[in-house]
XYZ file of C-alpha atoms in Angstrom:
725
model
C 226.281 92.775 -57.482
C 223.379 93.826 -59.677
C 219.739 93.396 -58.674
C 217.549 92.648 -61.679
C 213.789 92.203 -61.878
C 211.449 90.443 -64.246
C 207.714 89.970 -64.013
C 208.113 86.691 -62.095
C 211.510 86.872 -60.419
C 214.261 88.914 -58.838
C 217.762 88.060 -60.033
C 221.025 88.888 -58.270
C 223.977 88.811 -60.676
C 227.581 88.669 -59.494
C 229.793 88.064 -62.502
C 229.404 84.438 -63.574
C 226.974 83.618 -60.755
C 223.256 84.403 -60.633
C 220.690 83.843 -57.907
C 217.010 83.646 -58.849
C 214.154 84.412 -56.455
C 210.797 83.275 -57.755
C 207.989 85.752 -56.987
C 205.291 83.139 -57.454
C 206.443 80.399 -55.066
C 209.284 82.120 -53.145
C 211.895 79.515 -54.091
C 215.579 80.347 -54.466
C 217.716 78.813 -57.204
C 221.390 79.277 -58.076
C 222.182 79.573 -61.800
C 224.798 81.105 -64.065
C 224.793 84.399 -65.932
C 224.264 82.477 -69.172
C 220.712 81.720 -68.001
C 219.883 85.425 -68.340
C 219.651 84.878 -72.086
C 216.295 83.163 -71.568
C 214.789 86.021 -69.550
C 212.517 88.658 -71.041
C 214.143 92.114 -70.734
C 215.150 92.144 -67.052
C 215.182 95.563 -65.447
C 218.198 96.586 -63.342
C 217.021 98.028 -60.024
C 220.515 98.986 -58.854
C 223.527 97.631 -57.025
C 223.585 95.610 -53.811
C 226.462 94.205 -51.776
C 225.251 90.872 -50.405
C 222.281 88.554 -50.052
C 221.163 87.792 -46.485
C 218.359 85.377 -47.337
C 214.623 84.819 -47.283
C 212.465 86.062 -44.414
C 208.931 84.730 -44.039
C 206.413 85.454 -41.305
C 204.009 82.477 -40.894
C 200.945 82.723 -43.138
C 202.518 85.614 -45.010
C 204.396 86.193 -48.232
C 208.178 85.558 -48.195
C 210.537 88.507 -48.470
C 214.071 88.824 -49.772
C 216.672 90.610 -47.609
C 219.661 92.173 -49.363
C 222.428 94.496 -48.167
C 222.203 97.899 -49.844
C 224.658 99.815 -47.652
C 227.715 98.575 -45.785
C 230.872 99.867 -44.114
C 234.350 98.396 -44.251
C 235.369 97.586 -40.671
C 238.907 96.584 -41.604
C 240.927 93.658 -42.879
C 241.099 90.523 -40.771
C 244.591 88.972 -40.727
C 245.483 91.953 -42.985
C 243.975 90.117 -45.963
C 240.243 89.619 -45.643
C 237.784 92.536 -45.736
C 235.115 92.579 -43.013
C 231.919 94.550 -43.574
C 229.238 95.849 -41.246
C 225.680 95.827 -42.551
C 224.370 99.407 -42.403
C 221.151 99.186 -44.433
C 219.095 96.402 -45.915
C 216.338 96.353 -48.505
C 213.267 94.139 -48.180
C 211.698 92.848 -51.405
C 208.372 90.960 -51.343
C 208.559 87.655 -53.204
C 205.082 88.100 -54.603
C 203.349 90.042 -57.380
C 202.686 92.975 -55.016
C 203.818 96.468 -55.885
C 207.446 97.186 -55.051
C 208.239 100.127 -52.814
C 211.110 102.510 -53.469
C 214.365 100.640 -52.712
C 216.801 103.564 -52.800
C 219.614 101.419 -54.218
C 222.898 102.642 -55.574
C 222.689 103.119 -59.328
C 224.319 100.551 -61.547
C 226.567 102.407 -64.020
C 226.549 99.406 -66.338
C 222.820 99.664 -67.071
C 221.852 103.222 -66.092
C 223.293 105.118 -69.021
C 223.453 108.858 -68.582
C 221.996 108.818 -65.064
C 223.654 111.191 -62.614
C 223.143 109.422 -59.294
C 224.165 112.481 -57.293
C 221.477 114.649 -58.883
C 218.694 112.168 -59.464
C 219.105 109.899 -56.443
C 220.691 106.488 -56.451
C 217.509 104.560 -57.185
C 216.271 106.516 -60.214
C 215.833 104.732 -63.547
C 216.068 106.129 -67.102
C 212.642 107.149 -68.426
C 212.386 104.246 -70.873
C 213.195 101.701 -68.207
C 210.858 103.419 -65.772
C 207.978 103.028 -68.252
C 208.663 99.333 -68.734
C 209.038 98.775 -65.003
C 205.765 100.650 -64.409
C 203.954 98.140 -66.606
C 205.326 95.339 -64.436
C 204.225 97.161 -61.307
C 200.755 97.707 -62.744
C 200.430 94.007 -63.498
C 201.657 93.230 -60.030
C 199.174 95.659 -58.507
C 196.288 94.031 -60.377
C 197.329 90.612 -59.126
C 197.720 92.003 -55.644
C 194.172 93.384 -55.728
C 192.822 89.965 -56.599
C 194.728 88.396 -53.716
C 194.124 91.115 -51.211
C 190.339 91.101 -51.298
C 189.715 90.594 -47.616
C 189.001 93.748 -45.677
C 187.951 92.214 -42.414
C 189.204 93.347 -39.057
C 191.189 90.140 -38.748
C 193.063 90.869 -41.951
C 193.831 94.429 -40.884
C 195.151 93.201 -37.559
C 197.342 90.679 -39.371
C 198.636 93.394 -41.677
C 199.386 95.642 -38.707
C 201.166 92.797 -36.938
C 203.348 92.075 -39.985
C 204.207 95.749 -40.289
C 205.412 95.893 -36.671
C 207.546 92.783 -37.153
C 209.126 94.209 -40.303
C 209.800 97.487 -38.505
C 211.662 95.609 -35.769
C 213.580 93.643 -38.388
C 214.686 96.848 -40.098
C 215.718 98.352 -36.763
C 217.840 95.311 -35.992
C 219.753 95.650 -39.255
C 219.675 99.400 -39.858
C 220.013 100.957 -36.419
C 222.046 98.616 -34.215
C 225.401 98.011 -36.013
C 224.879 94.350 -35.181
C 225.498 92.261 -38.311
C 228.836 91.550 -39.991
C 230.158 89.378 -42.783
C 233.274 88.742 -44.820
C 233.244 87.405 -48.394
C 236.592 85.643 -47.895
C 237.167 85.107 -44.145
C 235.407 82.841 -41.643
C 233.981 85.084 -38.937
C 232.177 82.221 -37.207
C 235.295 80.315 -36.117
C 238.114 81.405 -33.844
C 241.700 81.258 -35.078
C 242.298 78.120 -33.030
C 239.343 76.255 -34.541
C 240.429 77.317 -38.044
C 243.963 76.041 -37.406
C 242.608 72.704 -36.237
C 240.360 72.382 -39.298
C 243.363 72.895 -41.590
C 244.933 69.818 -40.012
C 241.739 67.782 -40.440
C 241.523 66.176 -43.877
C 237.754 65.742 -43.691
C 237.268 69.410 -42.821
C 239.526 70.525 -45.679
C 237.321 68.676 -48.167
C 234.174 70.478 -47.028
C 232.914 73.688 -48.648
C 233.719 76.931 -46.844
C 230.154 77.490 -45.605
C 230.024 73.912 -44.316
C 233.077 74.611 -42.132
C 231.329 77.572 -40.485
C 230.376 77.194 -36.825
C 226.621 76.732 -37.115
C 226.127 78.324 -33.668
C 226.971 81.727 -35.131
C 225.655 81.306 -38.715
C 222.710 83.701 -38.264
C 221.318 83.556 -41.800
C 221.623 79.771 -42.165
C 217.861 79.235 -41.963
C 217.176 82.062 -44.402
C 219.436 80.380 -46.980
C 218.203 76.816 -46.433
C 216.885 76.596 -50.029
C 220.500 76.767 -51.246
C 221.579 73.972 -48.905
C 219.306 71.450 -50.624
C 220.893 68.456 -52.326
C 218.885 69.332 -55.438
C 220.993 72.465 -55.960
C 224.438 72.547 -57.605
C 226.983 73.092 -54.766
C 229.472 74.634 -57.187
C 226.944 77.459 -57.705
C 225.301 77.716 -54.285
C 228.542 77.981 -52.290
C 229.167 81.380 -53.850
C 226.017 82.736 -52.146
C 226.239 80.944 -48.793
C 228.100 83.666 -46.906
C 227.573 83.466 -43.131
C 226.381 86.633 -41.429
C 227.075 86.928 -37.706
C 225.298 89.027 -35.136
C 227.676 90.535 -32.642
C 230.502 93.009 -32.947
C 233.724 93.471 -34.928
C 236.296 96.228 -34.567
C 239.813 96.294 -35.995
C 242.253 99.003 -34.910
C 245.941 99.730 -35.402
C 247.999 101.021 -32.477
C 251.586 102.000 -31.706
C 253.276 100.466 -28.676
C 255.274 103.449 -27.388
C 256.730 103.021 -23.905
C 258.011 106.597 -23.839
C 254.449 107.553 -22.796
C 255.098 105.973 -19.384
C 258.471 107.617 -18.765
C 259.294 110.943 -17.191
C 262.091 111.653 -19.672
C 263.801 110.116 -22.708
C 266.608 108.828 -20.462
C 264.107 106.595 -18.651
C 263.226 104.607 -21.776
C 265.093 101.255 -21.771
C 267.167 100.480 -24.871
C 265.548 98.367 -27.554
C 262.044 99.654 -26.890
C 261.363 101.576 -30.081
C 257.698 102.312 -30.923
C 256.122 99.244 -32.508
C 252.891 99.007 -34.486
C 250.391 96.236 -33.860
C 246.744 95.498 -34.653
C 244.043 94.643 -32.140
C 240.803 92.986 -33.217
C 237.686 92.093 -31.244
C 235.136 89.697 -32.726
C 231.976 88.862 -30.786
C 229.714 86.114 -32.097
C 226.215 85.754 -30.696
C 224.804 82.244 -30.557
C 221.679 81.837 -32.701
C 220.340 79.129 -30.371
C 218.056 80.525 -27.648
C 218.649 83.964 -29.108
C 216.366 86.799 -28.173
C 215.718 89.718 -25.884
C 216.438 90.237 -22.233
C 213.303 89.221 -20.367
C 211.982 86.818 -22.992
C 215.082 84.654 -23.222
C 216.645 83.694 -19.892
C 218.387 80.628 -18.570
C 218.703 77.454 -20.620
C 216.610 75.311 -22.969
C 216.198 71.535 -23.117
C 219.088 71.195 -25.585
C 221.527 72.909 -23.225
C 221.740 76.254 -25.058
C 221.834 79.270 -22.749
C 220.396 82.694 -23.497
C 222.569 85.692 -24.427
C 225.473 83.397 -25.244
C 228.331 85.251 -26.920
C 231.829 84.123 -27.825
C 234.319 87.002 -27.903
C 237.802 86.685 -29.400
C 240.574 89.252 -28.919
C 243.332 89.048 -31.538
C 246.696 90.808 -31.261
C 248.671 90.820 -34.515
C 252.344 91.808 -34.564
C 254.291 91.208 -37.749
C 253.705 87.597 -38.798
C 252.471 86.656 -35.341
C 248.836 86.454 -34.245
C 247.798 85.828 -30.635
C 244.150 85.004 -29.978
C 242.262 84.640 -26.712
C 238.626 83.562 -26.530
C 236.078 84.102 -23.759
C 232.362 83.349 -23.599
C 229.386 84.702 -21.720
C 225.950 83.212 -21.251
C 222.934 83.228 -18.971
C 223.036 80.987 -15.888
C 222.340 77.584 -17.527
C 219.408 76.432 -15.415
C 215.673 76.920 -15.865
C 214.849 80.360 -14.524
C 213.013 83.496 -15.608
C 212.436 87.092 -14.646
C 208.864 88.049 -15.557
C 208.934 91.672 -16.645
C 205.755 92.961 -15.060
C 207.491 95.042 -12.407
C 210.367 97.466 -12.423
C 213.439 95.284 -11.746
C 211.427 92.105 -11.327
C 212.930 89.429 -9.044
C 214.259 86.262 -10.721
C 212.577 82.944 -10.036
C 213.435 79.292 -10.560
C 211.365 77.318 -13.063
C 210.857 73.567 -13.301
C 212.362 70.951 -10.986
C 215.938 70.538 -9.793
C 216.237 67.356 -11.856
C 215.199 69.136 -15.043
C 217.622 72.008 -14.435
C 220.423 69.567 -13.655
C 219.832 67.705 -16.911
C 219.891 70.929 -18.949
C 223.013 72.207 -17.175
C 224.785 68.890 -17.766
C 224.097 69.202 -21.485
C 225.304 72.799 -21.566
C 228.564 72.040 -19.778
C 229.113 68.978 -21.967
C 228.858 71.223 -25.039
C 231.315 73.712 -23.564
C 233.852 71.023 -22.644
C 233.548 69.413 -26.092
C 234.429 72.730 -27.750
C 236.848 74.363 -25.284
C 238.101 71.298 -23.296
C 238.249 73.064 -19.942
C 235.859 75.676 -18.566
C 236.446 78.206 -15.788
C 233.079 79.627 -14.754
C 233.187 83.113 -13.231
C 229.822 83.908 -11.685
C 229.298 87.555 -10.744
C 225.785 87.014 -9.423
C 224.997 88.602 -6.048
C 225.196 86.219 -3.096
C 222.463 88.109 -1.256
C 219.201 89.826 -2.118
C 217.033 89.007 -5.125
C 219.785 87.238 -7.055
C 220.679 84.838 -4.233
C 218.203 82.209 -5.387
C 219.970 81.995 -8.775
C 223.480 82.049 -7.276
C 222.693 79.254 -4.826
C 220.994 77.081 -7.433
C 223.861 77.529 -9.919
C 226.458 76.516 -7.333
C 224.422 73.519 -6.187
C 224.079 72.211 -9.736
C 227.800 72.678 -10.467
C 228.662 70.756 -7.285
C 226.252 68.012 -8.330
C 227.880 67.929 -11.780
C 231.312 67.251 -10.233
C 233.244 67.618 -13.506
C 237.028 67.778 -13.199
C 237.223 69.920 -16.349
C 235.106 72.658 -14.750
C 236.345 75.274 -12.298
C 233.777 77.435 -10.522
C 234.707 80.899 -9.240
C 232.122 82.984 -7.392
C 232.696 86.733 -7.129
C 229.954 88.908 -5.666
C 230.585 91.875 -7.931
C 228.360 94.329 -6.094
C 229.778 93.364 -2.711
C 233.433 93.750 -3.728
C 232.787 96.840 -5.853
C 230.430 98.517 -3.375
C 230.544 102.299 -3.534
C 231.141 102.083 -7.296
C 234.753 100.983 -6.820
C 234.706 98.975 -10.030
C 238.498 98.845 -10.111
C 238.206 96.171 -7.412
C 237.687 93.587 -10.142
C 241.500 93.434 -10.098
C 241.110 91.470 -6.858
C 239.580 88.619 -8.811
C 242.081 88.886 -11.687
C 244.955 88.565 -9.199
C 243.245 85.640 -7.462
C 242.936 83.605 -10.671
C 246.357 84.534 -12.046
C 247.457 80.883 -12.024
C 244.373 79.872 -14.059
C 245.021 82.659 -16.577
C 248.607 81.523 -17.144
C 247.760 77.814 -17.306
C 244.982 78.491 -19.838
C 247.519 80.101 -22.170
C 246.357 81.472 -25.559
C 246.374 80.555 -29.233
C 249.546 81.704 -30.991
C 250.382 81.220 -34.643
C 252.792 82.617 -37.230
C 253.338 82.097 -40.945
C 254.669 78.583 -40.313
C 251.619 77.458 -38.360
C 250.352 77.156 -34.809
C 252.827 77.638 -31.949
C 250.592 76.973 -28.941
C 246.899 76.576 -28.181
C 244.489 78.002 -25.636
C 243.676 75.310 -23.088
C 240.195 76.168 -21.903
C 237.876 79.142 -21.727
C 236.533 81.629 -19.191
C 232.742 81.536 -19.033
C 231.650 84.806 -17.393
C 228.108 85.532 -16.299
C 226.065 87.835 -14.108
C 222.266 87.976 -14.184
C 222.041 89.674 -17.602
C 225.559 88.834 -18.857
C 225.897 92.497 -19.789
C 227.231 95.170 -17.447
C 229.196 93.306 -14.775
C 230.290 90.792 -17.390
C 231.630 93.594 -19.619
C 233.768 94.987 -16.799
C 235.103 91.541 -15.909
C 235.928 90.508 -19.461
C 237.680 93.828 -20.084
C 239.910 93.241 -17.054
C 240.721 89.710 -18.241
C 241.449 90.935 -21.790
C 243.911 93.518 -20.505
C 245.703 90.932 -18.347
C 245.950 88.542 -21.310
C 247.239 91.314 -23.560
C 250.122 92.005 -21.186
C 251.022 88.302 -21.128
C 250.964 88.168 -24.931
C 253.205 91.221 -25.295
C 255.683 89.675 -22.877
C 255.696 86.487 -24.947
C 256.327 88.608 -28.041
C 259.278 90.177 -26.249
C 257.718 93.628 -26.502
C 256.988 94.067 -22.805
C 259.560 93.638 -20.048
C 258.525 91.720 -16.905
C 258.120 94.889 -14.832
C 256.669 97.084 -17.563
C 253.016 98.027 -17.931
C 251.152 98.787 -21.127
C 251.458 102.369 -22.411
C 248.506 104.666 -21.750
C 247.420 104.749 -25.390
C 247.294 100.945 -25.567
C 245.290 100.654 -22.372
C 242.906 103.339 -23.586
C 242.412 101.685 -26.987
C 241.742 98.316 -25.373
C 239.162 99.884 -23.049
C 237.511 101.710 -25.940
C 237.134 98.544 -28.014
C 235.717 96.550 -25.117
C 233.335 99.368 -24.181
C 232.098 99.533 -27.771
C 231.699 95.770 -27.722
C 229.699 95.952 -24.500
C 227.409 98.689 -25.814
C 226.581 96.840 -29.043
C 225.946 93.520 -27.277
C 223.763 95.317 -24.736
C 221.708 96.978 -27.483
C 221.116 93.591 -29.071
C 219.923 91.915 -25.869
C 218.523 94.710 -23.701
C 217.768 97.512 -26.147
C 220.078 100.118 -24.536
C 223.771 100.809 -24.062
C 225.667 98.960 -21.368
C 225.530 100.233 -17.812
C 228.977 100.886 -16.306
C 230.196 101.577 -19.851
C 231.831 104.753 -18.560
C 234.199 102.684 -16.405
C 234.892 100.147 -19.157
C 235.685 102.962 -21.595
C 237.908 105.155 -19.404
C 238.738 103.206 -16.256
C 236.807 105.790 -14.229
C 233.153 106.118 -13.304
C 232.000 109.709 -13.746
C 228.769 111.424 -12.738
C 227.593 111.498 -16.370
C 227.960 107.756 -16.599
C 226.108 107.251 -13.346
C 223.076 109.269 -14.401
C 223.033 107.699 -17.851
C 223.047 104.254 -16.234
C 219.838 105.118 -14.403
C 218.050 106.025 -17.614
C 219.429 103.046 -19.516
C 218.030 100.865 -16.733
C 214.612 102.497 -17.091
C 214.716 102.230 -20.872
C 215.484 98.530 -20.597
C 212.359 98.059 -18.535
C 210.189 99.900 -21.063
C 211.679 98.013 -24.000
C 211.105 94.738 -22.206
C 207.436 95.443 -21.637
C 206.350 96.623 -25.074
C 209.046 96.503 -27.733
C 210.847 93.244 -27.013
C 207.883 91.048 -27.928
C 207.899 92.235 -31.541
C 211.679 92.042 -31.726
C 211.566 88.515 -30.305
C 209.139 87.405 -33.007
C 211.375 88.963 -35.689
C 214.373 87.043 -34.302
C 212.406 83.791 -34.130
C 211.274 84.132 -37.748
C 214.792 84.951 -38.910
C 216.257 81.889 -37.185
C 213.395 79.541 -37.995
C 212.438 79.077 -34.345
C 208.944 78.374 -33.115
C 207.005 81.439 -32.025
C 205.370 80.247 -28.842
C 203.924 82.540 -26.218
C 205.403 85.676 -27.775
C 203.034 85.635 -30.764
C 199.983 85.088 -28.562
C 201.042 87.831 -26.167
C 201.323 90.334 -29.003
C 197.869 89.679 -30.364
C 195.995 89.647 -27.058
C 197.796 91.680 -24.434
C 200.126 94.242 -25.949
C 197.624 97.100 -26.170
C 196.261 96.455 -22.684
C 199.780 96.202 -21.282
C 200.811 99.452 -22.934
C 197.806 101.185 -21.384
C 198.751 99.755 -17.991
C 202.299 101.031 -18.472
C 201.023 104.534 -19.100
C 198.952 104.346 -15.922
C 201.906 103.133 -13.869
C 204.595 105.126 -15.634
C 204.784 107.773 -12.920
C 205.221 105.111 -10.273
C 208.181 103.687 -12.150
C 209.725 107.110 -12.688
C 209.834 107.487 -8.914
C 212.056 104.427 -8.731
C 214.282 105.837 -11.465
C 214.758 109.089 -9.574
C 215.654 107.122 -6.474
C 218.185 105.049 -8.408
C 219.842 108.154 -9.840
C 219.971 109.730 -6.398
C 221.813 106.727 -5.014
C 224.278 106.728 -7.884
C 224.881 110.452 -8.149
C 225.505 111.512 -4.553
C 228.934 110.576 -3.123
C 229.330 109.112 0.356
C 230.665 112.406 1.695
C 227.329 114.172 1.074
C 223.881 113.651 2.553
C 221.009 113.561 0.098
C 218.111 115.793 1.133
C 215.778 115.167 -1.795
C 215.339 114.348 -5.466
C 212.798 115.626 -7.975
C 211.814 114.865 -11.537
C 211.200 118.204 -13.268
C 210.784 119.884 -16.623
C 213.667 122.186 -17.556
C 211.988 125.317 -18.915
C 215.213 126.494 -20.536
C 215.410 123.413 -22.774
C 211.696 122.609 -23.157
C 209.843 125.190 -25.262
C 206.568 123.311 -25.442
C 204.047 122.183 -22.873
C 205.256 118.645 -22.298
C 204.509 117.162 -18.902
C 207.234 114.535 -19.230
C 210.231 114.773 -16.946
C 213.408 115.796 -18.749
C 215.624 116.740 -15.795
C 216.484 115.439 -12.354
C 217.300 117.789 -9.507
C 219.199 116.297 -6.563
C 219.753 118.349 -3.389
C 222.418 117.457 -0.818
C 223.825 119.254 2.232
C 226.685 120.606 0.090
C 225.370 121.049 -3.447
C 222.602 120.492 -5.927
C 222.928 118.381 -9.067
C 221.110 118.897 -12.354
C 221.092 116.197 -15.031
C 219.331 116.665 -18.375
C 218.646 113.815 -20.731
C 217.305 113.220 -24.225
C 214.895 110.319 -24.045
C 214.798 109.666 -27.797
C 218.577 109.372 -27.990
C 218.873 107.595 -24.653
C 221.756 109.712 -23.418
C 222.586 112.471 -20.974
C 223.046 115.749 -22.796
C 224.652 117.525 -19.830
C 225.034 117.439 -16.070
C 226.124 120.035 -13.554
C 227.036 120.215 -9.868
C 226.554 123.566 -8.115
C 227.858 124.130 -4.620
C 225.353 125.609 -2.176
C 227.933 128.298 -1.411
C 227.388 129.583 -4.966
C 223.604 129.781 -4.536
C 222.392 133.412 -4.785
C 218.621 133.518 -4.985
C 215.569 131.287 -5.438
C 212.440 132.690 -7.105
C 209.031 131.083 -7.587
C 206.018 132.244 -9.562
C 203.945 131.857 -12.727
C 205.293 132.476 -16.225
C 203.382 132.487 -19.520
C 203.653 129.373 -21.669
C 205.209 129.899 -25.086
C 202.651 127.973 -27.141
C 199.540 128.263 -24.986
C 198.053 131.343 -23.431
C 198.265 130.055 -19.891
C 200.552 130.501 -16.923
C 202.614 127.720 -15.415
C 204.339 127.756 -12.033
C 208.115 127.667 -12.124
C 211.070 127.923 -9.779
C 214.252 129.757 -10.770
C 217.551 128.938 -9.024
C 220.143 131.699 -9.430
C 223.808 130.934 -8.771
C 227.302 132.206 -9.486
C 229.975 130.581 -11.594
C 233.613 131.534 -10.990
C 232.285 134.475 -8.936
C 230.209 135.753 -11.867
C 226.457 136.228 -11.452
C 223.720 135.762 -14.035
C 223.529 131.965 -14.119
C 220.257 130.211 -13.366
C 218.069 127.139 -13.860
C 214.308 127.381 -14.384
C 212.173 124.347 -13.638
C 208.509 123.534 -13.603
C 206.744 120.477 -12.348
C 206.243 117.429 -14.489
C 202.889 115.672 -14.620
C 203.649 113.869 -11.375
C 204.726 114.661 -7.858
C 205.931 112.234 -5.205
C 204.591 112.252 -1.671
C 205.481 109.665 0.970
C 206.953 107.474 -1.788
C 203.650 107.564 -3.682
C 203.302 108.918 -7.227
C 200.439 111.403 -7.548
C 199.337 112.899 -10.860
C 199.120 116.698 -10.945
C 195.766 117.795 -12.366
C 195.637 121.564 -11.804
C 197.792 124.664 -11.682
C 197.084 124.967 -7.955
C 198.551 121.537 -7.360
C 201.543 122.441 -9.509
C 202.144 125.583 -7.459
C 201.817 123.599 -4.237
C 204.359 121.085 -5.436
């Protein structure tokens, strides 16, 4: 696709089809390439890959979103390319000056331009001069419009900038948006098979057959859905974009991996290649961020609702299994003004019952039967939600709904996450009776009869582990139906590992979209084991989620609301009146919250066989060359060892961790050393130890800007206090 510009419009040309974006009124109109004859010397800005739609903040100029960089994820059903959006460009639909777009050069119009040397967005000198005249005219018009210099206008401009920054982060940094020019990513294989048998559905245009729940750019393309437009032209541009996750991988089913020798491999079990695909589709209704979108709305849509489909393709056969997740569908919230705030019920029982009834009715209408798996704790803070959910399901009394309660933290206490197999074994009869969708080149063979609806409080970490276990169990059933897996055989190691990797990636991306950080317990989902690195990282992801909730989520929520055409209610008001004061309060209370983080990491890091003697948040002098007072290491002391975990806050990951036995401890030194960048001395402690009986290893720490005394956070204000700490 080529992006062209005139004085009054942007034009996207894709062969015969053209899409015009009016800079004066923001309207979108589909035309043909023949209409370019009437334009006055359009300038080619470069190549793009797709049009997402029009984005408009209230009381602001509309903006055009286009895809300028993408990655091929793979081919769905071996035929249809699926792309991930990597970078977008934002073009103001107004006479304002256009910023550098950094688009790929169009060879058709950029004669003699070496894109590798000049940069992909450079123009030939003659075209640059003509385009500069357009920009000058636009700048003059912009100056006439932008005459207000009041404080109110500056605040509005600052607000818009923050919203656009969050929008760019959503598209450019999160690997969250996917599309296919030829395949329907919004519908599962089973729904697509049913639509092929429905004459009315076959007569509809491709975009009209899309599941509107997952059509994320539907509002942004509403101009093209008008009856005034020519559907033969608009349908070319109405490509649904989903938010979620897509990964397509090829794998070899080789049972020799499980055998001790070649003689142990049963006959007829030659290595076989198959393809595994995971597609997660996030619902655009009640979409948003963790603490700002909980529970259910009046229309029965629950927050953080995601449909995930696992597809196994072998030869001409495709087996699909679909699961969903979603927030507990009653009115509840979790105000984010404390670290790990307790959930609370909102509204009356009658109102929650009415909303839940609508939600379940929607689920049954789509999936026919629903097996709810609730992983919410039956005790503690979450008990109020667990009890209310069960009470409302009992009151519903729907024969198409099965309710399974599994206190994840109780059964998996001590981080024994493998105990989820207890639940999988318990519902084995439901798994088999639910079946799966199976089709070949001749058509559908059997259908999935129902769906598992899995939820915890966030529908993230515990839900990821549970859905991964279900997906693996279903995969084994499918391979047995294919005749590739004998009744007593288990999946080869490489297949199990690939399945875990895909589901862990899926969990991380979905968690980033909803909570702002990677999934907790992702280490177990990815490898089947929970390691110390994963435990420490979980503690920092938990803390990062809290921070993002307090100050970043509000702007992201507004960006999501604008994108989907939803009403910006309390979020917009909160940003304008409270965000700066709240951020100041966070800085004042930050040390207090870090104390809780250290305590969480201590609980996760130390095994039951050791007694924890203390935990400290410190600055690692060996990795920190400046004078930062922010904690970048945690030191945990037990009766057998000490643990050191370093992390990189900006990247939200543990860079390294280390356990040192106390038997290897050689010497501890304490005293002042000279700061590198400032001519002052800071108090440090050096812990010398041996490694494999070799001396010369040590850690050097200094205090952070806070110490903890009797569970109280106290700021350190002098070198004497630092030495005393």
